CSV table of N, CA and C in Angstrom, one decimal:
chain,number,residue,atom,x,y,z
A,112,MET,N,-11.3,22.7,-12.2
A,112,MET,CA,-11.7,21.5,-11.4
A,112,MET,C,-11.0,21.6,-10.1
A,113,MET,N,-11.7,21.5,-9.0
A,113,MET,CA,-11.2,21.6,-7.7
A,113,MET,C,-10.4,20.3,-7.3
A,114,MET,N,-9.3,20.4,-6.6
A,114,MET,CA,-8.5,19.3,-6.2
A,114,MET,C,-9.2,18.7,-4.9
A,115,LYS,N,-9.3,17.4,-4.9
A,115,LYS,CA,-9.8,16.8,-3.7
A,115,LYS,C,-8.8,16.9,-2.6
A,116,ILE,N,-9.3,17.2,-1.4
A,116,ILE,CA,-8.4,17.3,-0.2
A,116,ILE,C,-8.1,16.0,0.3
A,117,LEU,N,-6.8,15.6,0.4
A,117,LEU,CA,-6.4,14.3,0.9
A,117,LEU,C,-6.4,14.3,2.5
A,118,ASP,N,-6.8,13.2,3.0
A,118,ASP,CA,-6.8,13.1,4.5
A,118,ASP,C,-5.5,12.4,4.9
A,119,VAL,N,-4.4,12.8,4.3
A,119,VAL,CA,-3.1,12.2,4.6
A,119,VAL,C,-2.1,13.4,4.6
A,120,PRO,N,-1.0,13.2,5.2
A,120,PRO,CA,0.0,14.3,5.2
A,120,PRO,C,0.5,14.6,3.7
A,121,THR,N,0.8,15.8,3.4
A,121,THR,CA,1.3,16.2,2.1
A,121,THR,C,2.5,17.1,2.3
A,122,LYS,N,3.4,17.0,1.4
A,122,LYS,CA,4.6,17.8,1.4
A,122,LYS,C,4.9,18.1,-0.1
A,123,SER,N,5.7,19.1,-0.3
A,123,SER,CA,6.2,19.5,-1.6
A,123,SER,C,7.5,18.9,-1.9
A,124,THR,N,7.9,18.8,-3.2
A,124,THR,CA,9.2,18.2,-3.6
A,124,THR,C,10.3,19.1,-3.0
A,125,SER,N,10.1,20.4,-2.8
A,125,SER,CA,11.1,21.2,-2.2
A,125,SER,C,11.4,20.8,-0.7
A,126,GLU,N,10.3,20.5,0.0
A,126,GLU,CA,10.4,20.1,1.4
A,126,GLU,C,11.1,18.7,1.5
A,127,VAL,N,10.9,17.9,0.5
A,127,VAL,CA,11.6,16.6,0.5
A,127,VAL,C,13.1,16.8,0.2
A,128,LYS,N,13.4,17.7,-0.7
A,128,LYS,CA,14.8,17.9,-1.0
A,128,LYS,C,15.5,18.5,0.2
A,129,ARG,N,14.8,19.3,1.0
A,129,ARG,CA,15.4,19.9,2.2
A,129,ARG,C,15.7,18.9,3.3
A,130,SER,N,14.8,18.0,3.5
A,130,SER,CA,14.9,17.1,4.6
A,130,SER,C,14.1,15.8,4.4
A,131,PRO,N,14.6,14.9,3.6
A,131,PRO,CA,13.9,13.7,3.3
A,131,PRO,C,13.6,12.8,4.6
A,132,LEU,N,14.6,12.8,5.5
A,132,LEU,CA,14.4,12.0,6.7
A,132,LEU,C,13.2,12.5,7.5
A,133,GLU,N,12.9,13.8,7.5
A,133,GLU,CA,11.7,14.3,8.2
A,133,GLU,C,10.4,13.8,7.6
A,134,ILE,N,10.4,13.6,6.3
A,134,ILE,CA,9.3,13.0,5.6
A,134,ILE,C,9.0,11.6,6.0
A,135,PHE,N,10.1,10.8,6.1
A,135,PHE,CA,10.0,9.4,6.5
A,135,PHE,C,9.5,9.3,8.0
A,136,GLN,N,10.0,10.2,8.8
A,136,GLN,CA,9.6,10.2,10.2
A,136,GLN,C,8.1,10.6,10.3
A,137,LEU,N,7.7,11.6,9.5
A,137,LEU,CA,6.3,12.0,9.5
A,137,LEU,C,5.4,10.8,9.1
A,138,ALA,N,5.8,10.1,8.1
A,138,ALA,CA,5.0,8.9,7.6
A,138,ALA,C,4.9,7.9,8.7
A,139,GLN,N,6.0,7.6,9.4
A,139,GLN,CA,6.0,6.7,10.5
A,139,GLN,C,5.1,7.2,11.7
A,140,GLN,N,5.2,8.4,12.0
A,140,GLN,CA,4.3,9.0,13.1
A,140,GLN,C,2.8,8.9,12.7
A,141,GLU,N,2.5,9.3,11.5
A,141,GLU,CA,1.1,9.3,11.1
A,141,GLU,C,0.5,8.0,10.7
A,142,GLY,N,1.4,7.0,10.5
A,142,GLY,CA,1.0,5.7,10.1
A,142,GLY,C,0.4,5.6,8.7
A,143,SER,N,0.8,6.5,7.9
A,143,SER,CA,0.3,6.6,6.5
A,143,SER,C,1.4,7.1,5.6
A,144,GLY,N,1.2,7.0,4.3
A,144,GLY,CA,2.1,7.6,3.4
A,144,GLY,C,2.0,9.1,3.4
A,145,VAL,N,3.1,9.7,2.9
A,145,VAL,CA,3.1,11.2,2.8
A,145,VAL,C,3.1,11.5,1.3
A,146,TYR,N,2.0,12.1,0.8
A,146,TYR,CA,1.9,12.5,-0.6
A,146,TYR,C,2.9,13.6,-0.9
A,147,VAL,N,3.7,13.4,-1.9
A,147,VAL,CA,4.6,14.5,-2.3
A,147,VAL,C,4.1,15.1,-3.6
A,148,PHE,N,3.9,16.4,-3.5
A,148,PHE,CA,3.4,17.2,-4.7
A,148,PHE,C,4.5,17.9,-5.4
A,149,ASN,N,4.5,17.9,-6.7
A,149,ASN,CA,5.3,18.8,-7.5
A,149,ASN,C,4.3,19.7,-8.2
A,150,GLU,N,4.3,21.0,-7.8
A,150,GLU,CA,3.4,22.0,-8.2
A,150,GLU,C,2.0,21.5,-7.7
A,151,GLU,N,1.1,21.1,-8.6
A,151,GLU,CA,-0.3,20.7,-8.2
A,151,GLU,C,-0.5,19.2,-8.4
A,152,LYS,N,0.5,18.5,-8.8
A,152,LYS,CA,0.3,17.1,-9.1
A,152,LYS,C,1.1,16.2,-8.1
A,153,VAL,N,0.5,15.0,-7.8
A,153,VAL,CA,1.2,14.1,-6.9
A,153,VAL,C,2.4,13.5,-7.7
A,154,ALA,N,3.6,13.7,-7.1
A,154,ALA,CA,4.8,13.1,-7.7
A,154,ALA,C,5.1,11.7,-7.2
A,155,GLY,N,4.6,11.4,-6.0
A,155,GLY,CA,4.8,10.1,-5.4
A,155,GLY,C,4.3,10.1,-4.0
A,156,VAL,N,4.5,9.0,-3.3
A,156,VAL,CA,4.1,8.8,-1.9
A,156,VAL,C,5.3,8.2,-1.2
A,157,MET,N,5.7,8.8,-0.1
A,157,MET,CA,6.8,8.3,0.7
A,157,MET,C,6.3,7.6,2.0
A,158,ILE,N,6.9,6.4,2.2
A,158,ILE,CA,6.6,5.7,3.4
A,158,ILE,C,7.9,5.2,4.1
A,159,SER,N,7.8,4.9,5.4
A,159,SER,CA,9.0,4.4,6.0
A,159,SER,C,9.4,3.0,5.6
A,160,GLN,N,10.5,2.5,6.0
A,160,GLN,CA,11.0,1.2,5.7
A,160,GLN,C,10.0,0.2,6.4
A,161,GLU,N,9.7,0.5,7.6
A,161,GLU,CA,8.8,-0.4,8.4
A,161,GLU,C,7.4,-0.6,7.7
A,162,GLN,N,6.9,0.6,7.2
A,162,GLN,CA,5.6,0.5,6.5
A,162,GLN,C,5.7,-0.3,5.2
A,163,TYR,N,6.8,-0.1,4.5
A,163,TYR,CA,7.0,-0.8,3.2
A,163,TYR,C,7.1,-2.3,3.5
A,164,GLU,N,7.9,-2.7,4.5
A,164,GLU,CA,8.0,-4.1,4.8
A,164,GLU,C,6.7,-4.7,5.3
A,165,SER,N,5.9,-4.0,6.0
A,165,SER,CA,4.6,-4.4,6.5
A,165,SER,C,3.7,-4.6,5.3
A,166,LEU,N,3.7,-3.7,4.4
A,166,LEU,CA,2.8,-3.8,3.2
A,166,LEU,C,3.2,-5.1,2.4
A,167,ASN,N,4.5,-5.3,2.2
A,167,ASN,CA,5.0,-6.5,1.5
A,167,ASN,C,4.6,-7.8,2.2
A,168,LYS,N,4.6,-7.8,3.5
A,168,LYS,CA,4.2,-9.0,4.3
A,168,LYS,C,2.7,-9.2,4.1
A,169,GLU,N,2.0,-8.1,4.1
A,169,GLU,CA,0.5,-8.3,4.0
A,169,GLU,C,0.2,-8.8,2.6
A,170,ILE,N,0.8,-8.3,1.5
A,170,ILE,CA,0.6,-8.7,0.2
A,170,ILE,C,1.0,-10.2,0.1
A,171,GLU,N,2.1,-10.6,0.6
A,171,GLU,CA,2.5,-12.0,0.6
A,171,GLU,C,1.4,-12.9,1.3
A,172,TYR,N,0.9,-12.4,2.4
A,172,TYR,CA,-0.1,-13.2,3.2
A,172,TYR,C,-1.4,-13.3,2.3
A,173,LEU,N,-1.8,-12.2,1.7
A,173,LEU,CA,-3.0,-12.2,0.8
A,173,LEU,C,-2.8,-13.1,-0.4
A,174,HIS,N,-1.6,-13.2,-1.0
A,174,HIS,CA,-1.4,-14.1,-2.1
A,174,HIS,C,-1.5,-15.5,-1.6
A,175,ASP,N,-0.9,-15.8,-0.4
A,175,ASP,CA,-1.0,-17.2,0.1
A,175,ASP,C,-2.5,-17.6,0.3
A,176,GLN,N,-3.3,-16.6,0.9
A,176,GLN,CA,-4.7,-16.9,1.2
A,176,GLN,C,-5.4,-17.2,-0.1
A,177,LEU,N,-5.1,-16.4,-1.1
A,177,LEU,CA,-5.8,-16.5,-2.4
A,177,LEU,C,-5.4,-17.9,-3.0
A,178,ALA,N,-4.2,-18.3,-3.0
A,178,ALA,CA,-3.8,-19.6,-3.5
A,178,ALA,C,-4.5,-20.7,-2.7
A,179,TYR,N,-4.6,-20.6,-1.4
A,179,TYR,CA,-5.3,-21.6,-0.6
A,179,TYR,C,-6.8,-21.7,-1.0
A,180,LEU,N,-7.4,-20.5,-1.2
A,180,LEU,CA,-8.8,-20.5,-1.5
A,180,LEU,C,-9.1,-21.1,-2.9
A,181,LEU,N,-8.2,-20.8,-3.9
A,181,LEU,CA,-8.3,-21.3,-5.2
A,181,LEU,C,-8.1,-22.8,-5.2
A,182,ALA,N,-7.2,-23.3,-4.5
A,182,ALA,CA,-7.0,-24.7,-4.4
A,182,ALA,C,-8.2,-25.4,-3.7
A,183,GLU,N,-8.7,-24.8,-2.7
A,183,GLU,CA,-9.9,-25.4,-2.0
A,183,GLU,C,-11.1,-25.4,-3.0
A,184,LYS,N,-11.2,-24.4,-3.8
A,184,LYS,CA,-12.3,-24.3,-4.7
A,184,LYS,C,-12.2,-25.4,-5.8
A,185,ARG,N,-10.9,-25.6,-6.3
A,185,ARG,CA,-10.7,-26.7,-7.3
A,185,ARG,C,-11.1,-28.1,-6.7
A,186,ILE,N,-10.7,-28.3,-5.4
A,186,ILE,CA,-11.0,-29.6,-4.8
A,186,ILE,C,-12.5,-29.7,-4.6
A,187,LEU,N,-13.2,-28.7,-4.2
A,187,LEU,CA,-14.6,-28.8,-4.1
A,187,LEU,C,-15.3,-29.0,-5.4
A,188,ASP,N,-14.8,-28.3,-6.5
A,188,ASP,CA,-15.4,-28.4,-7.8
A,188,ASP,C,-15.2,-29.8,-8.3
A,189,GLN,N,-14.0,-30.4,-8.1
A,189,GLN,CA,-13.8,-31.8,-8.5
A,189,GLN,C,-14.7,-32.8,-7.8
A,190,GLY,N,-14.9,-32.5,-6.5
A,190,GLY,CA,-15.9,-33.4,-5.8
A,190,GLY,C,-17.3,-33.3,-6.3
A,191,ILE,N,-17.7,-32.1,-6.7
A,191,ILE,CA,-19.0,-32.0,-7.3
A,191,ILE,C,-19.1,-32.7,-8.7
A,192,ASN,N,-18.1,-32.5,-9.5
A,192,ASN,CA,-18.0,-33.1,-10.8
A,192,ASN,C,-18.0,-34.6,-10.8
A,193,ASN,N,-17.3,-35.2,-9.8
A,193,ASN,CA,-17.2,-36.6,-9.6
A,193,ASN,C,-18.5,-37.3,-9.2
A,194,GLN,N,-19.4,-36.5,-8.6
A,194,GLN,CA,-20.7,-37.0,-8.1
A,194,GLN,C,-21.7,-37.2,-9.3
A,195,ASP,N,-21.4,-36.5,-10.4
A,195,ASP,CA,-22.3,-36.6,-11.5
A,195,ASP,C,-22.3,-37.9,-12.2
């Protein structure tokens, strides 16, 4: 089975061991995670602190939006049910 070529930076675990800071810098420069391979399998993805914090803020924002929409739906559903 052929491995799909990723459109993101990739590094080996050996490269990470040699210079982990370079991997974080690469992630920041590229604006994406760096896939770390151990032999032919993905061992993990490295991102910078700024990227991590940005992702957490986005997740928090999306959770807030979801809660708002669910509350709005409940209010609208109650209005429809009260008209019956």
